Coordinates of C-alpha atoms and ligand atoms in Angstrom, one line a residue:
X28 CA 15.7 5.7 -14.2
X29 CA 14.3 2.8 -12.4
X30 CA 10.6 2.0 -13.1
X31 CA 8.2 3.5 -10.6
X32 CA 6.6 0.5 -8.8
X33 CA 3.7 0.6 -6.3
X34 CA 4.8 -2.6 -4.5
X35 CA 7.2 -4.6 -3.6
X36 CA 7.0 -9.2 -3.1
X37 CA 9.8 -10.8 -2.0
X38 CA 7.6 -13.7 -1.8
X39 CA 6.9 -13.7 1.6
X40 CA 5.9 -9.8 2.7
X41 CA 4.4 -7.1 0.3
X42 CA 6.0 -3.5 0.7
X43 CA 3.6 -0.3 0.0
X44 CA 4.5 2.5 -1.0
X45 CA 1.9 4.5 0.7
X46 CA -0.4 6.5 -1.8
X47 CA -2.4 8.7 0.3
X48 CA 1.4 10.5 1.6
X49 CA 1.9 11.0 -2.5
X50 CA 3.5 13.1 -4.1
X51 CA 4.5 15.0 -0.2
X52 CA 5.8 11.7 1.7
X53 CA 7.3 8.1 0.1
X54 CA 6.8 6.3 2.7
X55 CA 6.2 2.4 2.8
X56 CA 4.2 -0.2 4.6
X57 CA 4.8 -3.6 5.2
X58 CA 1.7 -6.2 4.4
X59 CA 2.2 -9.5 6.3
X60 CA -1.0 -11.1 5.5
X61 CA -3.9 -10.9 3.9
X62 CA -5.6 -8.7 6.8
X63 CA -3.0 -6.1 6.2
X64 CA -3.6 -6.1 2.3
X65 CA -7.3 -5.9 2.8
X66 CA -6.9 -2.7 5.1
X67 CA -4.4 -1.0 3.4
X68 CA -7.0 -1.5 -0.3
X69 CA -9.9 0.2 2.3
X70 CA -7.6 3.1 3.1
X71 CA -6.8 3.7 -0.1
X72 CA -2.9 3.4 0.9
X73 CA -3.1 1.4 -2.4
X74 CA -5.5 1.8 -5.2
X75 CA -6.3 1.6 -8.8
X76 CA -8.4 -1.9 -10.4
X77 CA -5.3 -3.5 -11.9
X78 CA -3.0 -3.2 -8.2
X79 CA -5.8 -4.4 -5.7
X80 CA -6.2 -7.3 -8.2
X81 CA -2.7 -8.0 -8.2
X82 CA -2.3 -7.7 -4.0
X83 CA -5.0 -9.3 -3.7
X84 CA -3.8 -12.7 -5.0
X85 CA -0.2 -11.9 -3.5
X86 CA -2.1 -12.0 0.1
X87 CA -3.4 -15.4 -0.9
X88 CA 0.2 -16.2 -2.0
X89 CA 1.1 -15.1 1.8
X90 CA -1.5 -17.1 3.6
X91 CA -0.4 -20.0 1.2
X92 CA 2.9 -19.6 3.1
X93 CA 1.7 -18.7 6.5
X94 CA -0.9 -21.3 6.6
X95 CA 0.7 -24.7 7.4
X96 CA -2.3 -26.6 5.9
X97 CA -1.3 -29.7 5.2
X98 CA -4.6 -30.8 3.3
X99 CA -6.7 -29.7 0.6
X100 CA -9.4 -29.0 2.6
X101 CA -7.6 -27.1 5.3
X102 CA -5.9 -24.8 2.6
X103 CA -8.8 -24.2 1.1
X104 CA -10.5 -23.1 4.1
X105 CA -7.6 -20.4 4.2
X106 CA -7.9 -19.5 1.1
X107 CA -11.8 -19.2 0.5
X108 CA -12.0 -16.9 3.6
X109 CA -9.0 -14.6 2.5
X110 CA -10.6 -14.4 -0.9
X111 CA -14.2 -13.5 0.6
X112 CA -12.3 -10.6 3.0
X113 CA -10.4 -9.2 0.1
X114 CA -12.9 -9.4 -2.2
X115 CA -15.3 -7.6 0.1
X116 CA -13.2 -4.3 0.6
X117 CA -14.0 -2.4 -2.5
X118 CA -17.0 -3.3 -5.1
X119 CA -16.7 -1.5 -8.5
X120 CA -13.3 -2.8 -10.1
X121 CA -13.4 -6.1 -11.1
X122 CA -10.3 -7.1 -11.1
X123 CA -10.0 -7.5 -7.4
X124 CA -12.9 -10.8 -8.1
X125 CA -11.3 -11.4 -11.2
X126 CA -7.7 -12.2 -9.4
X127 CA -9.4 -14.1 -6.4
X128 CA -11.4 -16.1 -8.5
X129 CA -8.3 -17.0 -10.7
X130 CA -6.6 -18.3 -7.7
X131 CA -9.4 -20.3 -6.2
X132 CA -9.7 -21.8 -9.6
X133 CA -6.4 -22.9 -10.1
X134 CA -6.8 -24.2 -6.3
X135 CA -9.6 -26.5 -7.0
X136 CA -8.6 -28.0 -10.8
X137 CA -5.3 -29.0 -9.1
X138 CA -7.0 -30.5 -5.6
X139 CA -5.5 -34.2 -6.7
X140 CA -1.6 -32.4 -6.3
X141 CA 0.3 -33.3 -3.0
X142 CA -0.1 -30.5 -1.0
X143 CA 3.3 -28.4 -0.8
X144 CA 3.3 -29.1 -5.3
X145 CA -0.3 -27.4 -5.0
X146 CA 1.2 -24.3 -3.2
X147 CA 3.9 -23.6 -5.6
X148 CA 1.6 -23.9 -8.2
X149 CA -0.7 -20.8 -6.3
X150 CA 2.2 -19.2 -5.3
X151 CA 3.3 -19.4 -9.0
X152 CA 0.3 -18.4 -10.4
X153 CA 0.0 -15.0 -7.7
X154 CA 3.7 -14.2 -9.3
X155 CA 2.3 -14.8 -13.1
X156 CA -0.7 -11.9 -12.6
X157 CA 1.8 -10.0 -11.1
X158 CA 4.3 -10.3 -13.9
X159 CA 1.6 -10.3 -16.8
X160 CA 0.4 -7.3 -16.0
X161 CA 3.7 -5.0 -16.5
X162 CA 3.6 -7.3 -19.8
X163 CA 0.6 -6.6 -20.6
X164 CA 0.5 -2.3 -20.0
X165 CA 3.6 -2.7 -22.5
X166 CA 1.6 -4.4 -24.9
X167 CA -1.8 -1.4 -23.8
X168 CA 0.6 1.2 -24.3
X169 CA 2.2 -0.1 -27.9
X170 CA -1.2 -0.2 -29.2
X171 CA -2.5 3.1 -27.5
X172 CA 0.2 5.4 -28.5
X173 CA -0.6 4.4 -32.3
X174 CA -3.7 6.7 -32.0
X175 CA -1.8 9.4 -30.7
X176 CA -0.7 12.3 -33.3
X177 CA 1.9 14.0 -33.8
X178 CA 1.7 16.9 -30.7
X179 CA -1.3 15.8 -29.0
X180 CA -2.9 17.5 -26.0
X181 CA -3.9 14.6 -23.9
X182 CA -6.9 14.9 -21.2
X183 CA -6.5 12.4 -18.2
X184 CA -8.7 11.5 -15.5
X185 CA -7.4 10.3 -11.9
X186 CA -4.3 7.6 -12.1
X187 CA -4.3 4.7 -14.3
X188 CA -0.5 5.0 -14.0
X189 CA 2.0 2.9 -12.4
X190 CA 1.0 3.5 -9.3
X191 CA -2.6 1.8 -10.1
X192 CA -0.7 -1.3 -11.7
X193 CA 2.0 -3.7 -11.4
X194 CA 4.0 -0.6 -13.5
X195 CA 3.9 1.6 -16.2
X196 CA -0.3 2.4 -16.1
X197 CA -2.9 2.1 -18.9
X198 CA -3.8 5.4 -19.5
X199 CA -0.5 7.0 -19.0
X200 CA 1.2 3.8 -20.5
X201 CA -0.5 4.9 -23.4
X202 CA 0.9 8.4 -22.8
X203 CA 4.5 7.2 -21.7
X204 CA 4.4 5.6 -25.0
X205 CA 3.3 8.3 -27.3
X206 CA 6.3 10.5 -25.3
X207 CA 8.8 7.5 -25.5
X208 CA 8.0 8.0 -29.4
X209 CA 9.1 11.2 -29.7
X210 CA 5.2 12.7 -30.5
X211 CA 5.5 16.0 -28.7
X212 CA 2.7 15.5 -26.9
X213 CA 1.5 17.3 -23.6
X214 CA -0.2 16.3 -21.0
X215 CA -3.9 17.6 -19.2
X216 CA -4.1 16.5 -15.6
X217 CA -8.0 16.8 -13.8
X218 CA -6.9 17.2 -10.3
X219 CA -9.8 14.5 -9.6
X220 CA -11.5 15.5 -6.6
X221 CA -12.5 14.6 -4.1
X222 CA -9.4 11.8 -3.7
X223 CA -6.8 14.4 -5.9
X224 CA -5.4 11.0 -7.8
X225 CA -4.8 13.0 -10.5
X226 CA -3.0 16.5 -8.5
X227 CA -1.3 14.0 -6.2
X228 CA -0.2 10.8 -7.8
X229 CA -0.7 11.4 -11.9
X230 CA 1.6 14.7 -11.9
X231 CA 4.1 13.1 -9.9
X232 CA 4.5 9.7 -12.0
X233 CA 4.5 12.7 -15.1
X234 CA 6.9 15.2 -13.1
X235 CA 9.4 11.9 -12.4
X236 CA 9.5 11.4 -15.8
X237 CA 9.6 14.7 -16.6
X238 CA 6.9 14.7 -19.6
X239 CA 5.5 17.8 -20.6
X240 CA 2.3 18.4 -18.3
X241 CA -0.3 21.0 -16.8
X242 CA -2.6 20.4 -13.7
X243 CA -6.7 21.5 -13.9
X244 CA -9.8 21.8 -11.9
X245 CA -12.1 19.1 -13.3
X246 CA -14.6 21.4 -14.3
X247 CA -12.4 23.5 -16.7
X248 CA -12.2 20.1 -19.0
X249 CA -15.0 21.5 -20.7
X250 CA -13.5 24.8 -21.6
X251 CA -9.9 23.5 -22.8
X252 CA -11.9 21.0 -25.1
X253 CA -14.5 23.9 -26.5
X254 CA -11.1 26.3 -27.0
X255 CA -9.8 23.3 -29.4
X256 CA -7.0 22.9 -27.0
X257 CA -7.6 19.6 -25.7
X258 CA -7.6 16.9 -28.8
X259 CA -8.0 13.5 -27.1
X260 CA -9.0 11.7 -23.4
X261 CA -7.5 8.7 -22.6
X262 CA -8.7 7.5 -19.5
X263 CA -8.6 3.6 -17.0
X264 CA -11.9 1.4 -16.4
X265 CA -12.3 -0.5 -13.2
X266 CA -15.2 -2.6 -14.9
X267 CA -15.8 -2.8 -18.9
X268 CA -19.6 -4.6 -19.2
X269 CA -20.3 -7.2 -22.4
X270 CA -21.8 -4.1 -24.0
X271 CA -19.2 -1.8 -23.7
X272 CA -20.3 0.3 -20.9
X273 CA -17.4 1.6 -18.6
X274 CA -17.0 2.0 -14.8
X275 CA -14.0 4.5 -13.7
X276 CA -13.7 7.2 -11.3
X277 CA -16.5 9.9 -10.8
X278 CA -16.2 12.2 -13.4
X279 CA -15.3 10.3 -15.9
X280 CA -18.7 10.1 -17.5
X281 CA -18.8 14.0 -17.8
X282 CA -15.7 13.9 -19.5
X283 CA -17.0 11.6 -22.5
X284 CA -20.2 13.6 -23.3
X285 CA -17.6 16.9 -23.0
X286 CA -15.6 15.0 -25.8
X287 CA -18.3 13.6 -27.6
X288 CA -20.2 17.0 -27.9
X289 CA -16.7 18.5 -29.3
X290 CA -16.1 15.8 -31.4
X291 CA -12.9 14.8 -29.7
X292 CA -11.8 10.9 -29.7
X293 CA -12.4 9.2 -25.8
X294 CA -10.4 6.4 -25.3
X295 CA -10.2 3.5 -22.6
X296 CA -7.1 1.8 -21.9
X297 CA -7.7 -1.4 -19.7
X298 CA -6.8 -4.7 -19.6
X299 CA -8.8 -7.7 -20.7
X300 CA -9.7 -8.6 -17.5
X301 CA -11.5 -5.5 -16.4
X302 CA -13.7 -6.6 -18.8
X303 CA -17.0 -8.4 -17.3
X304 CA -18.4 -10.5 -19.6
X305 CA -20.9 -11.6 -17.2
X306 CA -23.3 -8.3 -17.0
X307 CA -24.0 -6.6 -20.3
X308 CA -24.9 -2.7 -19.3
X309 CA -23.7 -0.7 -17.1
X310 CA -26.9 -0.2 -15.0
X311 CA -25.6 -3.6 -13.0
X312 CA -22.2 -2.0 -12.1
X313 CA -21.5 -1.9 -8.2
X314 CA -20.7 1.4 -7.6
X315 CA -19.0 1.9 -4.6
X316 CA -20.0 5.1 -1.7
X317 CA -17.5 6.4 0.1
X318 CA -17.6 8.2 3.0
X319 CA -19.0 12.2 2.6
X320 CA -15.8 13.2 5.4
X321 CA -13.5 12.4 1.8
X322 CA -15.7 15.4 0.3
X323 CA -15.8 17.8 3.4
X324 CA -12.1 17.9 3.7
X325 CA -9.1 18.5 2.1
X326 CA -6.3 16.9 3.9
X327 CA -8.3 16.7 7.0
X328 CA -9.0 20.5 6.3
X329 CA -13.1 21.4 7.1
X330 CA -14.4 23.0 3.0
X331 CA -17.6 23.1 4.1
X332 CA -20.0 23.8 7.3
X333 CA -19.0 20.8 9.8
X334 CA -23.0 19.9 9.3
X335 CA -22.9 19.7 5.8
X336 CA -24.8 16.1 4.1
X337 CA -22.4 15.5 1.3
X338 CA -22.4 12.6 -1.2
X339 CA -19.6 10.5 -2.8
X340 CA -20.1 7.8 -5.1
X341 CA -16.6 7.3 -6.1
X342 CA -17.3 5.8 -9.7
X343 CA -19.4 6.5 -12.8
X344 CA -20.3 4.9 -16.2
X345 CA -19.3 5.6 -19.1
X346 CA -22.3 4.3 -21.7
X347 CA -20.7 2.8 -25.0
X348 CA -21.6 5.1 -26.9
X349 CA -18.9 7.8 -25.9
X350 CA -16.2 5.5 -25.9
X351 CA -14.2 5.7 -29.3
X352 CA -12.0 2.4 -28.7
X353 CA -10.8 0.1 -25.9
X354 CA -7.3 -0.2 -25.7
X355 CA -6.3 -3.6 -24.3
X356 CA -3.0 -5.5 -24.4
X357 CA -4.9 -7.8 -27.5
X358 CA -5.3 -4.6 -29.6
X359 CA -7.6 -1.8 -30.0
X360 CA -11.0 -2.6 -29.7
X361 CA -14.2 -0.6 -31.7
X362 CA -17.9 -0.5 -31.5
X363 CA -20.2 -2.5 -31.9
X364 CA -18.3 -3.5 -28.3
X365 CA -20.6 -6.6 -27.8
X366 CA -19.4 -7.9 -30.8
X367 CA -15.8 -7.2 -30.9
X368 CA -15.2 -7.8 -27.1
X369 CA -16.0 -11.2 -27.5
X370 CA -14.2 -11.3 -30.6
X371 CA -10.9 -10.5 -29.7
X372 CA -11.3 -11.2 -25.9
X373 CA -12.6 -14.4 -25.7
X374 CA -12.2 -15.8 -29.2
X375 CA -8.6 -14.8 -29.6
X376 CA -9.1 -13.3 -33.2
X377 CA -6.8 -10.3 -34.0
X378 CA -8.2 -6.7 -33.5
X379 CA -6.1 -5.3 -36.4
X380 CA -8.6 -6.0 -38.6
X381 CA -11.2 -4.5 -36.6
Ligands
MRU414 O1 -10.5 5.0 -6.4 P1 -9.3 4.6 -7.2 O2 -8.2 5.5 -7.1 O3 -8.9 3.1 -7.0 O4 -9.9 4.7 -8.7 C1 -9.0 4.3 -9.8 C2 -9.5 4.6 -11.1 O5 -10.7 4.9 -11.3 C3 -8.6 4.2 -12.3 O6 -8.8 5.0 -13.4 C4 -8.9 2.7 -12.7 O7 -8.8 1.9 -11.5 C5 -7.9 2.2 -13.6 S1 -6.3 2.1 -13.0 C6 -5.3 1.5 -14.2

């Protein structure tokens, strides 16, 4: 069966497969610039940390192309303003900065290139954090499904699948993983409201792959867990702090003091660079509001009284303290988090041992 993949680059256009038709519609956009990219990551037509990371410096990859600078300064002018429209679209995963920044930086410590050499190189280096991060969700998903037993019952929290990722997902790489190995397990799907990533887009990567699954209401997390039927959460980050603190979708946060009060492991799969090294707690974590119509209805459906004020911050955090481990495509990481992150993230040493 052909790997499910969000996207599609033939080097020159970006082809969406648009997520807010899923799992009803597969229907696909075309993105010819960065413009396009930057409205389809706003409408959600594409979503998940890892993918608008990855788009993201794909549509600086197309303005490379489309731009006809021929001087530094003129393609950096291009690529500066693309990287301030993309990066301004949604605030809470850091990937989305992290992939800009990577491609600005590669920009300026190779300014002394001839001009058409210095946009291979970007174009390159766009095609590299595309390709390294299927690599790496192998590697998240290796490491993962070693802390899965034998016929688990596996709690997961909106998509960190494929469909949030250059392929395969965090979260459910770690579960496609534990199933590829043969350990029985089952999966527990929170429908996710108010977005339904996990009723909409996790039971249809599941359902394609046909692994073992049931749908819930988020609220009944809490019951499954007390009833011993739920044994571990394996959840995606958009944002991982110095100290450990995690940023993921709303309701996250609930489910690791749920798990922690029944004594069940809560694990975060991510790759290193959701990690920010550069803010320590979680407190300093850009959480993004979304608009209170996305609570209101249900596929443009009124739930409420027209009138109604509603709220929707569409992340929360995680403090360290819940988290059991961080899976990352280095190894599985343990508290004390400000410790071992740097350890294995930044100093390279091995996380076997840790
Ligand atoms: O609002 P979304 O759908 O972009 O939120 C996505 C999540 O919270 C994911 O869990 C996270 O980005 C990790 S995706 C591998």
């Amino acid at each position: 069966m052909k790997e499910l993949s969000p996207i599609e680059w033939n080097n020159f256009h970006l082809k969406v497969l648009d997520q807010t038709l899923l799992p009803f519609q597969k229907k696909e956009i075309i993105c010819k610039d960065y413009e396009d990219v930057a409205k389809a990551i706003k409408e959600m037509k594409l979503r998940g940390a890892p993918l608008i990371g990855i788009v993201a410096a794909l549509a600086m990859a197309m303005e490379v192309k489309r731009s006809g600078a021929d001087s530094y300064n003129k393609l950096s002018k291009v690529l500066y303003k693309a990287g301030d429209e993309l990066v301004k679209t949604r605030p809470t995963a850091v990937n989305l900065k992290w992939a800009v920044d990577r491609m600005l930086r590669i920009m300026e410590m190779n300014k002394e290139r001839r001009i058409e050499s210095l946009k291979d190189l970007l174009i390159a280096e766009a095609n590299k954090i595309y390709r390294e991060d299927l690599e790496n969700n192998k590697l998240i998903g290796k490491y993962g499904a070693e802390l899965i037993r034998e016929k688990d019952n596996i709690l997961t929290h909106c998509n960190a699948g494929a469909l949030a990722t250059a392929g395969y997902g965090t979260a459910l790489g770690v579960i496609r993983a534990a199933n590829a190995g043969k350990k029985k397990i089952t999966v527990y799907i929170d429908e996710t409201r108010p977005y339904f990533q996990g009723a909409r887009l996790t039971v249809f990567e599941m359902a394609e792959e046909k692994i073992p699954h049931y749908l819930i209401t988020d609220n009944m997390a809490g019951y499954f867990m007390s009833k011993g039927v739920i044994n571990v959460v394996v959840v995606g980050a958009d944002r991982i702090t110095a100290g450990g603190d995690v940023a993921n979708k709303i309701g996250t946060y609930s489910l690791a003091v749920l798990a922690y009060a029944n004594k069940i492991p809560f694990y975060v799969a991510a790759p290193s660079s959701t990690v920010d090294f550069s803010i320590k707690t979680g407190d300093q974590i850009p959480i993004e509001m979304r608009s209170e119509e996305e609570v209101k209805k249900i596929f443009g459906h009124d739930i409420t009284l027209p009138k109604t004020k509603a709220l929707h911050p569409a992340f929360d955090v995680t403090p360290a303290k819940y988290v059991s481990a961080i899976i990352t495509e280095k190894g599985v990481i343990r508290a004390p988090y400000d410790v071992n992150l740097e350890k294995v993230l930044k100093n390279r040493e091995a996380a076997a041992n840790l």
